[in-house]
Tab-separated table of N, CA and C in Angstrom:
chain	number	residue	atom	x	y	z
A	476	UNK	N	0.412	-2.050	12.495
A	476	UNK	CA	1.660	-2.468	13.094
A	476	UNK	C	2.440	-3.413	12.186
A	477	UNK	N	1.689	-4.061	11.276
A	477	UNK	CA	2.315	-5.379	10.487
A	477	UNK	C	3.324	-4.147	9.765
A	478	UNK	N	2.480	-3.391	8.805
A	478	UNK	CA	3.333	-2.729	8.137
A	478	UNK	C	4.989	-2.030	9.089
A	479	UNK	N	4.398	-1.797	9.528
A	479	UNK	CA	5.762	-0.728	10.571
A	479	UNK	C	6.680	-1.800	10.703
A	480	UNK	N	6.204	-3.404	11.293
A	480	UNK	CA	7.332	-4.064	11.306
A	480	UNK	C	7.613	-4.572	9.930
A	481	UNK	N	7.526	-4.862	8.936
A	481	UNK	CA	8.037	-4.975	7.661
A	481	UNK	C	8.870	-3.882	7.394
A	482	UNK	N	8.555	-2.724	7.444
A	482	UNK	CA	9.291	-1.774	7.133
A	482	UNK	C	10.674	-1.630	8.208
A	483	UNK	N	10.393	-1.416	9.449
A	483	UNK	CA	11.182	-1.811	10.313
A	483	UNK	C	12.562	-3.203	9.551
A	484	UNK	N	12.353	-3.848	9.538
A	484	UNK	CA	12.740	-5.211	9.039
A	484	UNK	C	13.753	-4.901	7.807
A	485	UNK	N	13.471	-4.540	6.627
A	485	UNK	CA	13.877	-3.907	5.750
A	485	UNK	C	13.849	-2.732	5.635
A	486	UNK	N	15.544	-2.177	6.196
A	486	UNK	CA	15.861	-1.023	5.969
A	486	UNK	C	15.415	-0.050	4.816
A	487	UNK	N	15.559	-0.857	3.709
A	487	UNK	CA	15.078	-0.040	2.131
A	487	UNK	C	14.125	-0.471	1.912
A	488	UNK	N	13.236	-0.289	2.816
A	488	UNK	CA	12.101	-0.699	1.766
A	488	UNK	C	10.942	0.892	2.367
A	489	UNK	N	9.493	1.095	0.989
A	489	UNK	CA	8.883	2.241	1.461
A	489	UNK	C	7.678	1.790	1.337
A	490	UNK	N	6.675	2.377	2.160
A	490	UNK	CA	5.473	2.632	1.551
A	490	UNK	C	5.059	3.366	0.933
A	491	UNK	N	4.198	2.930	0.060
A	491	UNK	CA	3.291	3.971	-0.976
A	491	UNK	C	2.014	3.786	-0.741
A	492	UNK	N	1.603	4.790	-0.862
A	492	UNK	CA	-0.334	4.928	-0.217
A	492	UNK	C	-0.555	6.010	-1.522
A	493	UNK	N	-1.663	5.085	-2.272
A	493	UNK	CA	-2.454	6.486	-3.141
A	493	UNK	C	-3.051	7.326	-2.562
A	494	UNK	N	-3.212	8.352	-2.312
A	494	UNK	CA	-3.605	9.733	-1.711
A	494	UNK	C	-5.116	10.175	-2.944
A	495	UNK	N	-5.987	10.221	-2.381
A	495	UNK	CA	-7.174	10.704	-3.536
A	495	UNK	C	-7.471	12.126	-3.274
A	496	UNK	N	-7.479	12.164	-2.145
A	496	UNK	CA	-7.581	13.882	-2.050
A	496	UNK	C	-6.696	14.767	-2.771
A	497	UNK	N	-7.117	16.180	-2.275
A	497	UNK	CA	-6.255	17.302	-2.880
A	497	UNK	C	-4.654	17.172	-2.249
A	498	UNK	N	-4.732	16.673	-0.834
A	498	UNK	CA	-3.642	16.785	-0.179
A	498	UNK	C	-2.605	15.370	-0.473
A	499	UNK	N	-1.113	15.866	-0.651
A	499	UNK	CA	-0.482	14.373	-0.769
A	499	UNK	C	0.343	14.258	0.283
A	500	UNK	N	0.135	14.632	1.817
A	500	UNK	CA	0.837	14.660	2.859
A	500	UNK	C	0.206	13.465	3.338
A	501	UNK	N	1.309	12.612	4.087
A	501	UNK	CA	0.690	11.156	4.692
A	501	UNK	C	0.098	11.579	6.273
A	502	UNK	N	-0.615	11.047	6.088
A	502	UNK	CA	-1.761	11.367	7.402
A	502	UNK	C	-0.602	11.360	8.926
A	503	UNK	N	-1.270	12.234	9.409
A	503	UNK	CA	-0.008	12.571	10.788
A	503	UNK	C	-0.011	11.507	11.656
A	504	UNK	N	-1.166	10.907	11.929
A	504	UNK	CA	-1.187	9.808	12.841
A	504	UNK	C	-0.185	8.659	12.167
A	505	UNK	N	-0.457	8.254	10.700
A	505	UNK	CA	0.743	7.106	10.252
A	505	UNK	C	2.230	7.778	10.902
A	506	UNK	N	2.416	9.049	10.117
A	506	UNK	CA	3.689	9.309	10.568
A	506	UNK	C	4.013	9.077	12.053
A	507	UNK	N	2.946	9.810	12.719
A	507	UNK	CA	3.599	9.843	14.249
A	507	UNK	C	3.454	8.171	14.802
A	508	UNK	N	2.638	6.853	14.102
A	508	UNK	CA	3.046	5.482	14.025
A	508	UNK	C	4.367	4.988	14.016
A	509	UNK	N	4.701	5.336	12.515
A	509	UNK	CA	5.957	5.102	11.989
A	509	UNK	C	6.984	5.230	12.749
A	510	UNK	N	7.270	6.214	13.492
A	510	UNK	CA	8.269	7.155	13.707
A	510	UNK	C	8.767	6.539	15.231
A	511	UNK	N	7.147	6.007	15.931
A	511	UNK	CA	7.032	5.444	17.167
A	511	UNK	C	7.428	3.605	17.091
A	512	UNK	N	7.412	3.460	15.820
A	512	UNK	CA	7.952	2.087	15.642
A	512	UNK	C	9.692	2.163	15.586
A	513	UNK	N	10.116	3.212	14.890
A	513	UNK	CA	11.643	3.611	14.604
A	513	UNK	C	11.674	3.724	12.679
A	514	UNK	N	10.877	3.873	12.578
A	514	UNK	CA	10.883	4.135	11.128
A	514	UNK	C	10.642	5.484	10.624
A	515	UNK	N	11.232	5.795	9.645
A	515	UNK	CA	11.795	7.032	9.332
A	515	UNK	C	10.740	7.573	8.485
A	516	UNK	N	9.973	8.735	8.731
A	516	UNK	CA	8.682	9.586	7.735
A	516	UNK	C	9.190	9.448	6.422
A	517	UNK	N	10.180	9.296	5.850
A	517	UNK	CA	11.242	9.216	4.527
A	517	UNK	C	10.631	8.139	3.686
A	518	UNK	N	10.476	7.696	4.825
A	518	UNK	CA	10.185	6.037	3.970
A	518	UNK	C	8.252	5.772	3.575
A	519	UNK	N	7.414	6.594	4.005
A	519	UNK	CA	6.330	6.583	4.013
A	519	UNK	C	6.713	7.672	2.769
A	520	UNK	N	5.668	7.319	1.821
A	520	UNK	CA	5.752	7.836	0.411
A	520	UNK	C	3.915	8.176	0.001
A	521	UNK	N	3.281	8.777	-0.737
A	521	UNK	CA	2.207	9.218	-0.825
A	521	UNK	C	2.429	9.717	-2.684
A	522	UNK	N	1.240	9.092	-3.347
A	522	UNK	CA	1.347	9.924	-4.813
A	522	UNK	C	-0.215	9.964	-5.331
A	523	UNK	N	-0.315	10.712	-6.233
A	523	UNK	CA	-1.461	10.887	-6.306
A	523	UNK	C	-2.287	10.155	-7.582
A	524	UNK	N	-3.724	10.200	-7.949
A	524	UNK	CA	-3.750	9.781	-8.809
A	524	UNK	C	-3.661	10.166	-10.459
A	525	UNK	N	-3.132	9.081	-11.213
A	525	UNK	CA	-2.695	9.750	-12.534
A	525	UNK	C	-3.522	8.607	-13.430
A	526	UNK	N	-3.579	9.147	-14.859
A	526	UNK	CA	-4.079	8.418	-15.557
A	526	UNK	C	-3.643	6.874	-15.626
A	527	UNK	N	-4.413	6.006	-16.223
A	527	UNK	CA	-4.511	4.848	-16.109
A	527	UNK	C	-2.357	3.571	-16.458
A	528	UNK	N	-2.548	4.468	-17.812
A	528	UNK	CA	-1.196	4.136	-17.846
A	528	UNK	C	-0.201	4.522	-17.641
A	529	UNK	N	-0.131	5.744	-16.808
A	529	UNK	CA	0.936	5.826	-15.837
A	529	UNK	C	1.026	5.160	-14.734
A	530	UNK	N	-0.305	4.541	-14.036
A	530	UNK	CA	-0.299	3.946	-12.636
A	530	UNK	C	0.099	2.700	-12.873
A	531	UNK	N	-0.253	1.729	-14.080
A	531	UNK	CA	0.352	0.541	-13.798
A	531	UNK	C	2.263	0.920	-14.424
A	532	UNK	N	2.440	1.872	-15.171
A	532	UNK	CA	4.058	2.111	-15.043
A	532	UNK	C	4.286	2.088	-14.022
A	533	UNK	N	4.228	3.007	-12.940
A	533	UNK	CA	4.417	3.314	-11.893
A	533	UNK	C	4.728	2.028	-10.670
A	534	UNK	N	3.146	1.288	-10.785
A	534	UNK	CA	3.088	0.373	-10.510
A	534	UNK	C	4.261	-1.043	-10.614
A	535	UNK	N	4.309	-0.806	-11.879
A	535	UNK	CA	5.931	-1.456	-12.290
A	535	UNK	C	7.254	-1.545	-11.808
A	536	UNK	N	7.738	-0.320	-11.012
A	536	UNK	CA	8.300	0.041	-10.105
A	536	UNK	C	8.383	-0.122	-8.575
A	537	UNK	N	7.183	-0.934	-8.013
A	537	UNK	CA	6.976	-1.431	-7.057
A	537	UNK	C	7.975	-2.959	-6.495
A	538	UNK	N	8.000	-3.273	-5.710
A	538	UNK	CA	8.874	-4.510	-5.707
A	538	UNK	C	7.801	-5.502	-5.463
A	539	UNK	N	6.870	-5.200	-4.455
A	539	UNK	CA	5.449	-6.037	-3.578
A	539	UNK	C	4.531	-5.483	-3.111
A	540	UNK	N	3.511	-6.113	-3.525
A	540	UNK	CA	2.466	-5.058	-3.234
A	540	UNK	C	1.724	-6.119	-2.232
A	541	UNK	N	1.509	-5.489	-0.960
A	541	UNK	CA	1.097	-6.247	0.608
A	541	UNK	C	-0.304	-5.271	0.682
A	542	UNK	N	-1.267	-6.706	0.488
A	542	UNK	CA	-2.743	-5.794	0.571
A	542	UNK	C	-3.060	-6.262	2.119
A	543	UNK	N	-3.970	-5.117	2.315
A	543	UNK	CA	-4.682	-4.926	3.276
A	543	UNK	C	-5.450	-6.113	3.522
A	544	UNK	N	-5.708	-6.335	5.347
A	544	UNK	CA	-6.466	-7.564	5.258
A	544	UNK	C	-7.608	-7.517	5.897
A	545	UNK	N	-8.243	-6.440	6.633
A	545	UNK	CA	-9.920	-6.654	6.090
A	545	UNK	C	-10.486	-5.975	5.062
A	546	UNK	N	-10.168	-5.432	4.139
A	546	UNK	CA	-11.109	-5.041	3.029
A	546	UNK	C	-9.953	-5.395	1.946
A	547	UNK	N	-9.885	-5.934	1.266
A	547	UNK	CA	-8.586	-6.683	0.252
A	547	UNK	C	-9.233	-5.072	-0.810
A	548	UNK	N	-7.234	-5.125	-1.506
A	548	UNK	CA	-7.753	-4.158	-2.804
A	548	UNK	C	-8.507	-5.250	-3.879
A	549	UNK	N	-8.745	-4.079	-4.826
A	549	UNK	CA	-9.655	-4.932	-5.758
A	549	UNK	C	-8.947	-4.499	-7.171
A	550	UNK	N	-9.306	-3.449	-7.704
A	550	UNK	CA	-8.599	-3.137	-8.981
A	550	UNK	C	-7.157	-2.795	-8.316
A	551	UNK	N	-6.992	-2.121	-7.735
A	551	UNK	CA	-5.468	-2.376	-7.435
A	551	UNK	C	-4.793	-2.816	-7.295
A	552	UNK	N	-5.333	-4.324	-7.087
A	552	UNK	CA	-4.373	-5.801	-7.212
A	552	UNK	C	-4.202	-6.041	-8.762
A	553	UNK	N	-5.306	-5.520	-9.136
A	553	UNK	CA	-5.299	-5.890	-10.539
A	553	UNK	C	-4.400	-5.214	-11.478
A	554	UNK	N	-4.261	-3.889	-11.139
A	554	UNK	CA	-3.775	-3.176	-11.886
A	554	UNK	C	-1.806	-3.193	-11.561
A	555	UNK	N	-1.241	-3.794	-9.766
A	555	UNK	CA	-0.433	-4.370	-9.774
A	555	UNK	C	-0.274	-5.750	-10.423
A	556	UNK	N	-0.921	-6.762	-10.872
A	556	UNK	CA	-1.011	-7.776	-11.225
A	556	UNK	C	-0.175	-7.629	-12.788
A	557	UNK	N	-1.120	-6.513	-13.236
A	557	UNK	CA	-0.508	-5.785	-14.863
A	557	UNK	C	0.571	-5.684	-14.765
A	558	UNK	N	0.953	-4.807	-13.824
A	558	UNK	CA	2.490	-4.442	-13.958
A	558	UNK	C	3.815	-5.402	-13.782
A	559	UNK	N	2.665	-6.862	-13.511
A	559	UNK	CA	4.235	-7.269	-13.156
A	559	UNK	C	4.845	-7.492	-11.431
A	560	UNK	N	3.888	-6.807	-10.691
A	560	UNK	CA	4.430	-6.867	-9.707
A	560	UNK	C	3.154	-7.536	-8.701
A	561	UNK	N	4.211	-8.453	-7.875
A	561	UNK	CA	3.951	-9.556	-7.428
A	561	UNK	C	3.101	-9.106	-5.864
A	562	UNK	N	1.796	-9.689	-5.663
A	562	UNK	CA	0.425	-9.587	-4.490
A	562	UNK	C	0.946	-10.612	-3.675
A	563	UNK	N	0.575	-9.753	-2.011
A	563	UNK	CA	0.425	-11.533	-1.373
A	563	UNK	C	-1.036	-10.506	-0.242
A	564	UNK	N	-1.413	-11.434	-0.093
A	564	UNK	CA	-3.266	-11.196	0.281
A	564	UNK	C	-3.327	-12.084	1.288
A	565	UNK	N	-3.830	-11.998	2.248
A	565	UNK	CA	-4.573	-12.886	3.226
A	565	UNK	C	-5.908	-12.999	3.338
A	566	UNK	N	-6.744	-13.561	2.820
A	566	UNK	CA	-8.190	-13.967	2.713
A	566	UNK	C	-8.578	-14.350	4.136
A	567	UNK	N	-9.455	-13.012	4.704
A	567	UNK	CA	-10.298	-13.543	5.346
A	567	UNK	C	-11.493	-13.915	5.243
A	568	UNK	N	-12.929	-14.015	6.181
A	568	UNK	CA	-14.276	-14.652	5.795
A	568	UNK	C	-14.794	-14.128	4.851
A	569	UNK	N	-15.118	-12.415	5.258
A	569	UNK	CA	-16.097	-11.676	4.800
A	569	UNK	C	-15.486	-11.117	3.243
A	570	UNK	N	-16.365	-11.529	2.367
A	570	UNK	CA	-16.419	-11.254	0.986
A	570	UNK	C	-15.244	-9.765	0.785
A	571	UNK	N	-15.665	-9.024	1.388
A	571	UNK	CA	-14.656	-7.885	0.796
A	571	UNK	C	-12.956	-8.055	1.357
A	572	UNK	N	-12.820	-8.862	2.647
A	572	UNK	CA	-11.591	-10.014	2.780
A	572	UNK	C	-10.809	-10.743	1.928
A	573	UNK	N	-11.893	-10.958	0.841
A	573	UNK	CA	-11.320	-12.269	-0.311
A	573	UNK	C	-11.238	-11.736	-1.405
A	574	UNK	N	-11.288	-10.820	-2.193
A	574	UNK	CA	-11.394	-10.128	-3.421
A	574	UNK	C	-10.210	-10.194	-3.725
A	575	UNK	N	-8.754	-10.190	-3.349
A	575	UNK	CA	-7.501	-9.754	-3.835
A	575	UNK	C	-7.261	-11.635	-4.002
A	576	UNK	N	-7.281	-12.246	-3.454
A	576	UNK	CA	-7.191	-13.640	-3.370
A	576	UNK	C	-7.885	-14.806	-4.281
A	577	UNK	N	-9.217	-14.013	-4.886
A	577	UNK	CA	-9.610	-14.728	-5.916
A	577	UNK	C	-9.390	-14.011	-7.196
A	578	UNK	N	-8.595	-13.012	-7.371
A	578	UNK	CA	-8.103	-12.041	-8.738
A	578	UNK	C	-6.619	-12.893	-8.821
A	579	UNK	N	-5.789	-13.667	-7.482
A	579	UNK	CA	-4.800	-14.266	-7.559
A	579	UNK	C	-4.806	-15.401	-7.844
């Protein structure tokens, strides 16, 4: 829900979700989330994975990267960190909570 209202909030703004599977369609339940918040499937974005230095390019292109808050990213903070583009993390108790927060 946090996300939906951020997005909600700022008209232009999107999500991006790395997709690891074969498929790069955003999972139906987010959409049918999204959509139930008033946010537009448009704005939910999905890419897949590419070699190393295309992702932090890519990455570069991001405006903020809003990690998840019970399992914090780990190289993916890191690899936004590279690019330039700016983490905000909420550390909770449990060790896999705090990983994005002590890479910050």
């Amino acid at each position: 829900q946090v996300w939906m209202r951020v997005l909600f909030s700022l008209p232009n703004a999107h999500l991006t979700l790395l997709v690891a599977r074969e498929s790069r369609r955003p999972n139906i339940r987010l959409i049918t989330h999204a959509e139930a918040a008033g946010v537009s499937r448009d704005r939910i974005r999905t890419v897949k994975s590419v070699p190393k230095i295309e992702h932090i390019k890519r990455s570069a292109g991001i405006d903020l990267f809003l990690d998840t808050w019970k399992v914090n990213s780990h190289s993916t903070a890191v690899d936004s960190i590279w690019a330039g583009t700016p983490v905000i993390s909420l550390p909770q108790i449990k060790m896999q909570a705090r990983v994005a927060a002590g890479l910050l």
